[in-house]
Coordinates of C-alpha atoms and ligand atoms in Angstrom, one line a residue:
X1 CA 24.5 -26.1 -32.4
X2 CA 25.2 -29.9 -31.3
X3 CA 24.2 -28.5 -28.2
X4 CA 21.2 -26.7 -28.8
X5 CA 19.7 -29.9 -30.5
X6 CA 20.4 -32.0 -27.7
X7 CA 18.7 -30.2 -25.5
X8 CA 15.8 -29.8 -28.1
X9 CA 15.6 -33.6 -28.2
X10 CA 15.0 -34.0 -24.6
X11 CA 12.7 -31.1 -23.7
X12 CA 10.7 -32.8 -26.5
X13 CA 9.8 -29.1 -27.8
X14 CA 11.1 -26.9 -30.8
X15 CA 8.9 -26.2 -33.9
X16 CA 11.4 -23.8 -34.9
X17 CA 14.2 -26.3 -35.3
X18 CA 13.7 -27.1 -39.4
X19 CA 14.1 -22.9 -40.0
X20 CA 17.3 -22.6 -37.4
X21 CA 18.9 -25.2 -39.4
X22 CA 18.5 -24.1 -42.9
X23 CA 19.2 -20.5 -42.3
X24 CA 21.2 -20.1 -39.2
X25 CA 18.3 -17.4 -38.1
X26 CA 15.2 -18.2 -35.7
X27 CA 14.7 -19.6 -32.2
X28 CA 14.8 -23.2 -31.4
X29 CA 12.6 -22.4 -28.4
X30 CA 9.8 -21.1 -28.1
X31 CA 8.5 -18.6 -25.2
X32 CA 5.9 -20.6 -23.8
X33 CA 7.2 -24.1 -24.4
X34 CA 10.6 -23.7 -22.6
X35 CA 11.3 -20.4 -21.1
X36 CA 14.6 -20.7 -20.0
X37 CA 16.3 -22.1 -23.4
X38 CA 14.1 -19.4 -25.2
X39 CA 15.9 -16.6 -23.1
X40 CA 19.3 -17.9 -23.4
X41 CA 19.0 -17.7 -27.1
X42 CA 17.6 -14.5 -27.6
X43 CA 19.7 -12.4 -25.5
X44 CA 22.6 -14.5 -27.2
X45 CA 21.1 -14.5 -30.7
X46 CA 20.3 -10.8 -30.5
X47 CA 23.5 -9.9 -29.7
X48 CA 22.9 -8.5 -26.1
X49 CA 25.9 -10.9 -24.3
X50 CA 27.9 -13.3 -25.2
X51 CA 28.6 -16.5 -22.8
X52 CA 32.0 -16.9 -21.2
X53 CA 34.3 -19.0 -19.7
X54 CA 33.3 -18.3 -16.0
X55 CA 30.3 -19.0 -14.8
X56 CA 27.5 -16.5 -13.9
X57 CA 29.8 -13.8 -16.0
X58 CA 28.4 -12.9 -19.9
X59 CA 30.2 -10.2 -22.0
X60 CA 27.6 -7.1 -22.6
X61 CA 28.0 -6.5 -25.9
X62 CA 27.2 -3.0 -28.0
X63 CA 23.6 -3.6 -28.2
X64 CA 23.2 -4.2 -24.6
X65 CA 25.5 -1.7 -23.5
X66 CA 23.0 1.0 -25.6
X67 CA 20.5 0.3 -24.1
X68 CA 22.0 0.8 -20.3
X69 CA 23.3 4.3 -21.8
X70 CA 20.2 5.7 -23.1
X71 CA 18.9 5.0 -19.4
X72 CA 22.0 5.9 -17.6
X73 CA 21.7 9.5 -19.5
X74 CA 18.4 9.9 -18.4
X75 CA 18.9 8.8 -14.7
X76 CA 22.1 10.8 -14.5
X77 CA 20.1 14.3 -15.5
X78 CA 17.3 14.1 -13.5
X79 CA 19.9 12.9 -10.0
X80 CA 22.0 16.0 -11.2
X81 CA 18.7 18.2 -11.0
X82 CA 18.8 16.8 -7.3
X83 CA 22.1 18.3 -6.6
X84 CA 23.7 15.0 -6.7
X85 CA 27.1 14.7 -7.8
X86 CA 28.7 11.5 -9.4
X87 CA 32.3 9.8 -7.4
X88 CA 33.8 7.2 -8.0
X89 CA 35.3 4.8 -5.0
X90 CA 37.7 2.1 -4.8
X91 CA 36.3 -1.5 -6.1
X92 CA 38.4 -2.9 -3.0
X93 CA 37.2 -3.0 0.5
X94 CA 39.5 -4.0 3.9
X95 CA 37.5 -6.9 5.5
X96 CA 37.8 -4.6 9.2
X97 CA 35.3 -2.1 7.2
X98 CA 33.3 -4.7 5.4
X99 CA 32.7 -6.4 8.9
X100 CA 31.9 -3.4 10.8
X101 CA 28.3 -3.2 10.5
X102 CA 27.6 -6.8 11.2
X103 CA 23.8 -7.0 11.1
X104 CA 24.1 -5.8 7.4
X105 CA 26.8 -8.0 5.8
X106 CA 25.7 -11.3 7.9
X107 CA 23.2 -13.0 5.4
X108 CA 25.3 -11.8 2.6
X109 CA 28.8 -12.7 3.4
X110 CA 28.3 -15.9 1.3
X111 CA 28.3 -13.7 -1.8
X112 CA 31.3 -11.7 -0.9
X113 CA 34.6 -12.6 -2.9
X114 CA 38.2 -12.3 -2.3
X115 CA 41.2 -11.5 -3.7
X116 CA 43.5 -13.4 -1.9
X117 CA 46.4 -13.8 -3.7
X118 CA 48.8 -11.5 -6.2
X119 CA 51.2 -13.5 -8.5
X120 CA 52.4 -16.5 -6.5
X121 CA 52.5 -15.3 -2.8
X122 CA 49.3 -15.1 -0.3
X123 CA 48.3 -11.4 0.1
X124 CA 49.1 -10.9 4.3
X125 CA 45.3 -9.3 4.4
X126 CA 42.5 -10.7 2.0
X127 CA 40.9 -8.1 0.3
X128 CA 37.2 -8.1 -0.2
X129 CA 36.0 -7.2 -3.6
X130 CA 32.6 -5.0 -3.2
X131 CA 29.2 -6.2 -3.3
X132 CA 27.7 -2.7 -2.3
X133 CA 29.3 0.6 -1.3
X134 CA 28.1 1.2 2.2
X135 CA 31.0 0.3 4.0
X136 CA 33.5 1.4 1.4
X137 CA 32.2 4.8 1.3
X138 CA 30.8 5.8 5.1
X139 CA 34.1 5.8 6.7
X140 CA 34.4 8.9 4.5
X141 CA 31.2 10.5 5.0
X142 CA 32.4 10.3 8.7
X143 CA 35.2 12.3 7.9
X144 CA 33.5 14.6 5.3
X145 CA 30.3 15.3 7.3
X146 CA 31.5 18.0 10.4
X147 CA 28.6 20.8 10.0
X148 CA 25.4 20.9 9.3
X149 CA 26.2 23.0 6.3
X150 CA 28.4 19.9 4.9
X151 CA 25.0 18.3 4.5
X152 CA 23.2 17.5 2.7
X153 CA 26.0 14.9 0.7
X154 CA 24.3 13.3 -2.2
X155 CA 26.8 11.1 -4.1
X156 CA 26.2 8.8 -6.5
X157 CA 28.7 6.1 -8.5
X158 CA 28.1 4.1 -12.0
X159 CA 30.0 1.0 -11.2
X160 CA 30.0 -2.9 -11.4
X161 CA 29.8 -4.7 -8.1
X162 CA 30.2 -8.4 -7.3
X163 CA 28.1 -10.8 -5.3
X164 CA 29.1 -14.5 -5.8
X165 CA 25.7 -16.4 -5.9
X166 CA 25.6 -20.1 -6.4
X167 CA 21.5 -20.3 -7.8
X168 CA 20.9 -20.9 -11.2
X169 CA 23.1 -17.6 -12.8
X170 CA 21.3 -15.7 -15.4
X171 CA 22.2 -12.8 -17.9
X172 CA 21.4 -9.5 -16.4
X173 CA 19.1 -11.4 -13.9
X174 CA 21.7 -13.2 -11.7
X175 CA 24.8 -12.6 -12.6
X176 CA 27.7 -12.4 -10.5
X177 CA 29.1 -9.2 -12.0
X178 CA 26.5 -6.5 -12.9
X179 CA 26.5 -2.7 -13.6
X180 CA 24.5 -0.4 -11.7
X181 CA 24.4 3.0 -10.1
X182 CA 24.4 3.1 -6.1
X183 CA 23.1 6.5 -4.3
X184 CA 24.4 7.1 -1.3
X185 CA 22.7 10.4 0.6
X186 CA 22.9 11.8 4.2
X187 CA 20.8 14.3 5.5
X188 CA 20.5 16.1 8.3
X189 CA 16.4 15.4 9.1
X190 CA 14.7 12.3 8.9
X191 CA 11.9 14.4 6.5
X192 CA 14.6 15.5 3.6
X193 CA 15.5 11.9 3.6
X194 CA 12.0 10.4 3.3
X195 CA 11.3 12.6 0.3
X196 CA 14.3 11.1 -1.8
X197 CA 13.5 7.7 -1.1
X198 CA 10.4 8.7 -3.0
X199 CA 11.7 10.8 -5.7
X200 CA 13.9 8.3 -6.5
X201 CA 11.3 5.8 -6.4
X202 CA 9.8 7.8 -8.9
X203 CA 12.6 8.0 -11.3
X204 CA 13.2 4.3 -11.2
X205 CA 9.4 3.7 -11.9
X206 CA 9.9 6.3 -15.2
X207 CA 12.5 3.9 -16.4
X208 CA 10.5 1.0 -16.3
X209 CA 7.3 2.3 -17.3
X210 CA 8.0 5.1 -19.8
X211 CA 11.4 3.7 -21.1
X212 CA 11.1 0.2 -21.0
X213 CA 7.5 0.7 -21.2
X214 CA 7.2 -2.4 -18.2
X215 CA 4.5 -1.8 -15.7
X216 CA 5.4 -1.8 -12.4
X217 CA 4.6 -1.0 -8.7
X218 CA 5.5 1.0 -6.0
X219 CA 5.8 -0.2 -2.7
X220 CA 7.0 -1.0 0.6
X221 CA 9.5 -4.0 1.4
X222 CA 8.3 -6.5 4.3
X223 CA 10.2 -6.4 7.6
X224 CA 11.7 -9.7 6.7
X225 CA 12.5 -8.4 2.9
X226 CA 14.1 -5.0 4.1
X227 CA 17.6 -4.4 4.1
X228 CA 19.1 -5.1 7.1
X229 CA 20.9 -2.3 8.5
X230 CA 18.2 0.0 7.0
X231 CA 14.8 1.4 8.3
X232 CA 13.0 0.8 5.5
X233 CA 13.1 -0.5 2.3
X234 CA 10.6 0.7 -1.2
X235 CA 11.0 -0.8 -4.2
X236 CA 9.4 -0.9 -8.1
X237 CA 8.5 -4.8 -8.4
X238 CA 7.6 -6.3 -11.6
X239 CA 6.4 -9.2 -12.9
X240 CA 7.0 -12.4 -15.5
X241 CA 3.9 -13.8 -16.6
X242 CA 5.5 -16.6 -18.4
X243 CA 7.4 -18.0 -15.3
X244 CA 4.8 -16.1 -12.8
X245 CA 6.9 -14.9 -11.3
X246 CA 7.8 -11.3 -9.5
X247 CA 10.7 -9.4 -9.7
X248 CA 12.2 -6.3 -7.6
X249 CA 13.1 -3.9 -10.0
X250 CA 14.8 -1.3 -8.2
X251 CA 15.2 -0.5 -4.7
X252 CA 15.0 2.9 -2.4
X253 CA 16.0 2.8 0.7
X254 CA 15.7 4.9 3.7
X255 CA 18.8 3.8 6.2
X256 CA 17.7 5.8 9.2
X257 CA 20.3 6.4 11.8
X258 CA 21.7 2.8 12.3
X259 CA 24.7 3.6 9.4
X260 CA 25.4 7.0 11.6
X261 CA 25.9 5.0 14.8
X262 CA 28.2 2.1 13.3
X263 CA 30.6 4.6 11.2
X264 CA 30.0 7.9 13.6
X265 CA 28.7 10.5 11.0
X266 CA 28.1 12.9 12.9
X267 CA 27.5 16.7 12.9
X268 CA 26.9 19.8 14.6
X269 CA 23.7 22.3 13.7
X270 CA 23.1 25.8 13.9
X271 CA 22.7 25.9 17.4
X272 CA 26.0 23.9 17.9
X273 CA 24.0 20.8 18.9
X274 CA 24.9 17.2 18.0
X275 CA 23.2 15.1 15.4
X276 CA 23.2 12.1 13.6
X277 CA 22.7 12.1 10.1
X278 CA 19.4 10.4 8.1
X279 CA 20.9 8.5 5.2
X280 CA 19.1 6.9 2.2
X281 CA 20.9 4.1 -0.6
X282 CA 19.3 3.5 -3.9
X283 CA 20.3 1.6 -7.0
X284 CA 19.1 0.2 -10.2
X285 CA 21.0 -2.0 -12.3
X286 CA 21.4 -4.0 -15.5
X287 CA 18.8 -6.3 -14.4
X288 CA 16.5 -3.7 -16.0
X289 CA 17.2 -5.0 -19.2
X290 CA 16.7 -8.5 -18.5
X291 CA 13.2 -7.8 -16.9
X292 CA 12.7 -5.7 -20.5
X293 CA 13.6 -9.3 -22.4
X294 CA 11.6 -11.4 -20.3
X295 CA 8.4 -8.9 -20.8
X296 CA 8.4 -8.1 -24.5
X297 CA 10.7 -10.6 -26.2
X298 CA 8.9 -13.2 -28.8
X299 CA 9.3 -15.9 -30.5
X300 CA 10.8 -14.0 -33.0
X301 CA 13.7 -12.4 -30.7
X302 CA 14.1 -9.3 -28.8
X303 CA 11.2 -6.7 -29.2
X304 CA 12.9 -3.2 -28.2
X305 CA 11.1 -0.2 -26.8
X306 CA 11.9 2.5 -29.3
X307 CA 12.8 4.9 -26.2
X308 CA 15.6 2.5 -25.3
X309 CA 16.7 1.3 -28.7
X310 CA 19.8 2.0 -30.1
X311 CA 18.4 2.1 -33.9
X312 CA 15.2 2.2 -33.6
X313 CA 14.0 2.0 -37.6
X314 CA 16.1 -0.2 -40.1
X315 CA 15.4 0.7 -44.0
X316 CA 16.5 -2.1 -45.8
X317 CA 16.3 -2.0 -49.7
X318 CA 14.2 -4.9 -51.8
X319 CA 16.1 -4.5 -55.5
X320 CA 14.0 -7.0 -58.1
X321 CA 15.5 -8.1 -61.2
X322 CA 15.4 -5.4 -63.3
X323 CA 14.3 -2.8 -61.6
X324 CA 16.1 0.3 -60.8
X325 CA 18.4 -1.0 -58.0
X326 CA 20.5 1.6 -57.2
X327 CA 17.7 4.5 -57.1
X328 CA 16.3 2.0 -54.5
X329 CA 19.6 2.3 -52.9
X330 CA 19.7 6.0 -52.9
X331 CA 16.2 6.2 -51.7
X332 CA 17.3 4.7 -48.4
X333 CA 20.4 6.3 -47.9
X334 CA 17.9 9.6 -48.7
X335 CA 15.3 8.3 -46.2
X336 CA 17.8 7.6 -43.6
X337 CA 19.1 11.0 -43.9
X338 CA 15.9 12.7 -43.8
X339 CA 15.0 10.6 -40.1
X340 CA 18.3 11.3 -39.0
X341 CA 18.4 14.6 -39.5
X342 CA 14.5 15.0 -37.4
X343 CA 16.1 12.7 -34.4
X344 CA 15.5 9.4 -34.9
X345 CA 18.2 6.5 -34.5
X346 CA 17.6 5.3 -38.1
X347 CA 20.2 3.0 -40.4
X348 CA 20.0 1.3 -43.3
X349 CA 21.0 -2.0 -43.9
X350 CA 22.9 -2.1 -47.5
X351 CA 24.9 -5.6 -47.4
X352 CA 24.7 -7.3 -50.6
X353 CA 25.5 -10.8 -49.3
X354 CA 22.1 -11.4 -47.4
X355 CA 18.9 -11.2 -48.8
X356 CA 15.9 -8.7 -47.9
X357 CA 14.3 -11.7 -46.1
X358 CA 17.4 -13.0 -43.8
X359 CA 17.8 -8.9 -43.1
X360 CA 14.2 -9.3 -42.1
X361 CA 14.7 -11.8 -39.6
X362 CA 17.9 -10.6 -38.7
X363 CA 16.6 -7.0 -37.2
X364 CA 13.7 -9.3 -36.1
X365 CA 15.7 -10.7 -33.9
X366 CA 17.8 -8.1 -32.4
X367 CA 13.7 -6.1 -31.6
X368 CA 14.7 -2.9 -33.9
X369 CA 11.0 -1.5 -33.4
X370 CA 10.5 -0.2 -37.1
X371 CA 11.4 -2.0 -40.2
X372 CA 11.0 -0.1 -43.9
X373 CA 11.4 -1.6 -46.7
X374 CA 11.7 -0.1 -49.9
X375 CA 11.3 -1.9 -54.0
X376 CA 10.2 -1.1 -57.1
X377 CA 6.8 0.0 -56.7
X378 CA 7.9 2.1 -53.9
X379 CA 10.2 4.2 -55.4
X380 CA 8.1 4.7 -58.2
X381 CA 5.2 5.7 -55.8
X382 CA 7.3 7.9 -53.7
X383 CA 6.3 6.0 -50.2
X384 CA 8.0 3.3 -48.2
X385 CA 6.5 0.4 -46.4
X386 CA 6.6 0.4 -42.5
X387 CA 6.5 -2.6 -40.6
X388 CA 6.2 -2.8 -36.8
X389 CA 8.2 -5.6 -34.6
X390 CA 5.7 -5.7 -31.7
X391 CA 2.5 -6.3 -34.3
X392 CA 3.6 -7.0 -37.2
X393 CA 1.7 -4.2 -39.1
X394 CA 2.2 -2.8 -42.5
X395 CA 2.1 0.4 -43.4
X396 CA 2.4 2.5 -46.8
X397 CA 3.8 5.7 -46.0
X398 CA 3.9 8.6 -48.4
X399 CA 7.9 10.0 -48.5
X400 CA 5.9 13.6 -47.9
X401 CA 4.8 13.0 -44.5
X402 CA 8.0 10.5 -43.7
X403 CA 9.0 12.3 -40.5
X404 CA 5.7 12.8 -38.8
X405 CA 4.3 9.0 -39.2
X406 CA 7.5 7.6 -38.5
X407 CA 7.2 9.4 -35.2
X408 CA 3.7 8.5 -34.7
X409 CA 4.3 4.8 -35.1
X410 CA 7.4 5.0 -32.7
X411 CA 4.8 6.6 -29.9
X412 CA 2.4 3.5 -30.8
X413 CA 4.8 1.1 -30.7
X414 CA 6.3 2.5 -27.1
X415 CA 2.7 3.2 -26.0
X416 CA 1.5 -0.7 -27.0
X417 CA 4.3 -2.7 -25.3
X418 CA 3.5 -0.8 -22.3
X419 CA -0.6 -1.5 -22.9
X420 CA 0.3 -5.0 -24.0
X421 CA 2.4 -5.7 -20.9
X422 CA -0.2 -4.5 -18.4
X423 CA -3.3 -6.1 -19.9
X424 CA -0.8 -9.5 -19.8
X425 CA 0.5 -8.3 -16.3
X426 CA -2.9 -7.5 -14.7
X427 CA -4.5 -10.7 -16.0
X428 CA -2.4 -13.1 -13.5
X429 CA -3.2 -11.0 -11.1
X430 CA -5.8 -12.8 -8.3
X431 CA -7.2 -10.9 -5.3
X432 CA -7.6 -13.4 -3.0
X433 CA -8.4 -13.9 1.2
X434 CA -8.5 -17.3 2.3
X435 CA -4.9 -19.9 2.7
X436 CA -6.5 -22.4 0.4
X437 CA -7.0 -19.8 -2.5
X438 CA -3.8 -18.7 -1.7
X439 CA -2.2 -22.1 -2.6
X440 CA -4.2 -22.3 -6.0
X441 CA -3.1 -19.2 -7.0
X442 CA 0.1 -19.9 -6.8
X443 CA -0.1 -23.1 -8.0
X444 CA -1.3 -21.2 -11.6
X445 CA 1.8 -18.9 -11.4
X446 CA -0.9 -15.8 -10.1
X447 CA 0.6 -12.4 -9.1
X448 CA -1.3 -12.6 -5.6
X449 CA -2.8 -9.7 -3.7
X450 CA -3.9 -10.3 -0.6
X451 CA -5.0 -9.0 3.0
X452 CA -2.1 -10.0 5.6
X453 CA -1.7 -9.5 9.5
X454 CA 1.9 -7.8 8.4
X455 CA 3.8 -10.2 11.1
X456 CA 7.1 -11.2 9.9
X457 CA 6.6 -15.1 11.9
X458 CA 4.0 -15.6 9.2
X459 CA 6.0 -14.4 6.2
X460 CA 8.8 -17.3 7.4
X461 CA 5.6 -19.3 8.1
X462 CA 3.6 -19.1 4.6
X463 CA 7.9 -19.3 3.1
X464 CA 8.1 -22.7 4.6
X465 CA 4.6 -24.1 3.9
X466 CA 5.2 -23.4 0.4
X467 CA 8.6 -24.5 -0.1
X468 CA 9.5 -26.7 -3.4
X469 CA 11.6 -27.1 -6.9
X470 CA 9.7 -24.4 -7.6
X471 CA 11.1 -22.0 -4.4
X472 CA 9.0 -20.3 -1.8
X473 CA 6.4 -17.8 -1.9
X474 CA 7.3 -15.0 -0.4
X475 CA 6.1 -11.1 0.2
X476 CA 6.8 -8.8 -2.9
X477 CA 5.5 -5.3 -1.8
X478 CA 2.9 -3.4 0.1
X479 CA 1.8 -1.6 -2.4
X480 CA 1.2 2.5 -1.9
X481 CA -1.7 2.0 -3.0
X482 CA -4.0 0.5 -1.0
X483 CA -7.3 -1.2 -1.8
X484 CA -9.7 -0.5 0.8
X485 CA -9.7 -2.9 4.1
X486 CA -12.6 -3.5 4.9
X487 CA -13.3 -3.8 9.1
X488 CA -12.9 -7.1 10.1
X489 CA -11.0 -8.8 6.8
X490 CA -8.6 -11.6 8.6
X491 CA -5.1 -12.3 7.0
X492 CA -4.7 -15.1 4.1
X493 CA -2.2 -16.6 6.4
X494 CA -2.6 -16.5 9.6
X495 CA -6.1 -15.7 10.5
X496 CA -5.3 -12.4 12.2
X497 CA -6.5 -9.0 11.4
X498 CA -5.4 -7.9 8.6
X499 CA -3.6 -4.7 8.6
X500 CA -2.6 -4.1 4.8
X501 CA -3.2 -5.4 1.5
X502 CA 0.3 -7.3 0.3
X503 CA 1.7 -8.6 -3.1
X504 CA 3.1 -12.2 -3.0
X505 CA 4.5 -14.7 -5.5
X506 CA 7.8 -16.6 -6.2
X507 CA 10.3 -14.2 -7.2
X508 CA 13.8 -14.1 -9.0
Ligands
87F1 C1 25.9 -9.1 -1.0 C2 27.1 -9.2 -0.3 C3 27.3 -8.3 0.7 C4 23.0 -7.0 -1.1 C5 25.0 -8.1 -0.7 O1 20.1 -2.1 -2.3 C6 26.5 -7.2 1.0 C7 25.3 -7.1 0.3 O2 24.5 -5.2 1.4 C8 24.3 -6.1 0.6 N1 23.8 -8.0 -1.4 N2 23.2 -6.1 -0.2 C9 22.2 -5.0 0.0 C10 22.5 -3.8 -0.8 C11 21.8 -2.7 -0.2 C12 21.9 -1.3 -0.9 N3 23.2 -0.9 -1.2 C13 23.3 0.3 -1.9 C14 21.0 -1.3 -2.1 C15 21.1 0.0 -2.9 C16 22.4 0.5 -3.1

């Protein structure tokens, strides 16, 4: 708390400070007035991590962990529709593997950590700890792969990797261990391959936009943004109006051959011919949630999607004086029972050492999408009151037609984040043509869209004329959709013909 005040005092900002004190509830921070702090203490203060003692590293706690389930079961069905099957590989790697493909690990071997010691003595050979699976698991793909009826191999592993960055670590957005899931396909035509980068593009862009109801788009990754060691690189990017800032939410890429060649997967078709596989990598990971914080958190706390909400509708009873308090209490242990039993994640919140208003700000804070509250007048009117997190709204309900509205309101809520978050999304962005517009736009934290000559000498170029505190601009996608080009429009940058219309901004 010392802490929190401090750094109150010198960002200058805080109206929420008098309420924080007295109660122990509420935000010091406000979203628009300090971004950063305000983040911090909502994911802490909604009981999503939990800071520890080495940097870049937060505990996950239940209400995080939820979340990442409800998406995990969704991803993991529709994967298994594609025939992909779930492995699990060792979290060491020998540094001869991790080495072998050098053009892929040169830029990152920074990140990579080491064990290099167990108890006392010096291990003879470090071992790497992985940062990606690539090299871990293609050694055995080499092995496995011999036929062409071996292929296609479509495995995929729920895991935690590790990549040691050094900037600015933040929960689920930097941090130097994170969960994900890593695909790993090989096929045995360049064609089957380019289809699952897309369906899987697909899938992650159903996560964002129908489960964390974030809008986001599809696209293609500049030469200079694409993996190196892959052919190309598509990805879901999404964006942070507050910090204007874009984000890649998910990446699926398309490896081509250059994997084959390094770790000699190779295999025979049906004419006894010999081939190279096509591979494809793909992964998602907890940063999903911390994009979903960063879109539809307030000043209030977290604001949860009901699709991705552990409990999405909290009754909580409001006894008076003399009124009839325990039939209020059985009325929400019976309207808890009757939502449960249709499907929804419903609980009520019976603790008779907080009051009906700290529970209100308590569920507030952790985003439950659906409060209902239930006194005196509504028990002896047979209907609840409903009130929604993302608006505020209050509703009387009839107990008759519970079930239904409930539902109804869930869809609404779910269907207005994601209208909300476009409408705020699509106002920073600024379709734009000339270098000096360019700057501007930037300058007023704009999601940019503009025509570009699609030359990777310029994306280092416009990088470096735009470097600051701030970081550089850089490419985000090409979008697949394409605005029309008309003959003769000249790249933002460079001057050139344009070839393609581009998203760029400062990213995470
Ligand atoms: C950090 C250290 C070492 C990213 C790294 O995107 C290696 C790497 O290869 C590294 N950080 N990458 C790129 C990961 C590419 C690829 N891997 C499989 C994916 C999807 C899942």
């Amino acid at each position: 708390m010392a802490g929190v005040e401090q750094r109150q005092n010198k960002s200058g900002g805080g109206k929420k400070k008098e309420v924080k004190k007295e109660t122990g509830l509420g935000l010091s921070f406000t979203k628009d007035e300090n971004f950063g702090e305000w983040y911090s203490e909502v994911v802490v203060n909604g009981e999503m991590i939990e800071y520890y003692d080495i940097s870049g590293c937060y505990i996950l706690r239940p209400w995080a962990i939820s979340i990442w389930e409800i998406m995990q079961t969704f991803f993991d069905a529709e994967i298994k529709k594609m025939k992909v099957k779930n492995c699990y590989f060792p979290l060491f790697v020998s540094p001869g593997v991790l080495q072998k493909e050098k053009d892929h690990i040169e830029g990152f071997a920074p990140e990579v950590a080491w064990v290099t010691k167990s108890g006392e003595s010096e291990l003879e050979v470090p071992i790497a700890i992985r940062p990606t699976s690539e090299t871990v698991m293609y050694p055995y793909y080499s092995k496995w792969i011999r036929g062409h009826r071996d292929l296609p191999l479509k495995l995929n592993q729920w895991c935690n990797v590790v990549r040691w960055e050094f900037s600015n670590p933040t929960p689920f957005i930097r941090s130097r261990e994170f969960l994900w899931q890593e695909g790993h396909t090989a096929f045995a035509t360049k064609e089957e391959a380019d289809t699952e980068v897309l369906q899987i593009l697909e899938l992650y862009r159903c996560i964002y936009e129908e489960f964390l109801a974030i809008p986001v788009t599809k696209g293609r990754k500049s030469e200079l943004e694409t993996f190196a060691g892959g052919l190309y690189t598509t990805s879901v990017e999404a964006f942070i109006p507050n910090t204007g800032r874009g984000i890649q939410g998910a990446t699926s890429h398309c490896l081509g051959q250059n994997f084959a060649k390094m770790f000699e997967i190779n295999f025979e078709n049906e004419k006894g011919e010999k081939g190279m596989v096509w591979q494809n990598s793909w992964a998602y990971s907890t940063r999903t949630i911390g994009v979903m914080v960063m879109v539809h958190g307030d000043d209030k706390g977290l604001v949860l999607p009901p699709k991705v909400a552990a409990l999405q509708l909290i009754v909580i009873p409001v006894p008076y004086k003399d009124a009839d308090t325990q039939g209020i209490f059985d009325a929400c242990v019976a309207t808890v029972a009757t939502l449960s039993d249709a499907g929804i994640r419903a609980e009520a919140d019976l603790r008779d050492n907080y009051s009906p208003g700290w529970k209100y700000s308590n569920w507030e804070m952790k985003g439950v999408p659906l409060r209902i509250e239930i006194g005196p007048r509504d028990l002896a009117n047979n209907q609840v009151r409903a009130v929604r997190r993302d608006n505020g709204a209050k509703t009387d309900i009839s107990r008759v037609f519970l079930v239904e509205q409930v539902k109804g309101m869930l869809d609404k809520i779910q269907q207005n984040l994601f209208d909300v978050a476009k409408q705020k999304r699509d106002a920073c962005v600024e379709v734009l043509k000339t270098w000096e517009e360019f700057v501007t736009a930037l300058g007023q934290k704009k999601l940019i869209l503009a025509p570009w000559c699609d030359e990777e000498d310029v994306e280092k170029d416009v990088k470096a004329r735009t470097k600051g505190d701030m970081g550089a601009a850089k490419s985000l996608c090409t979008p697949f959709e394409q605005p029309e080009l008309p003959e003769g429009t000249k790249c933002f940058a460079s001057g050139k013909p344009a070839k393609k219309w581009t998203y760029w901004g400062r990213s995470y």
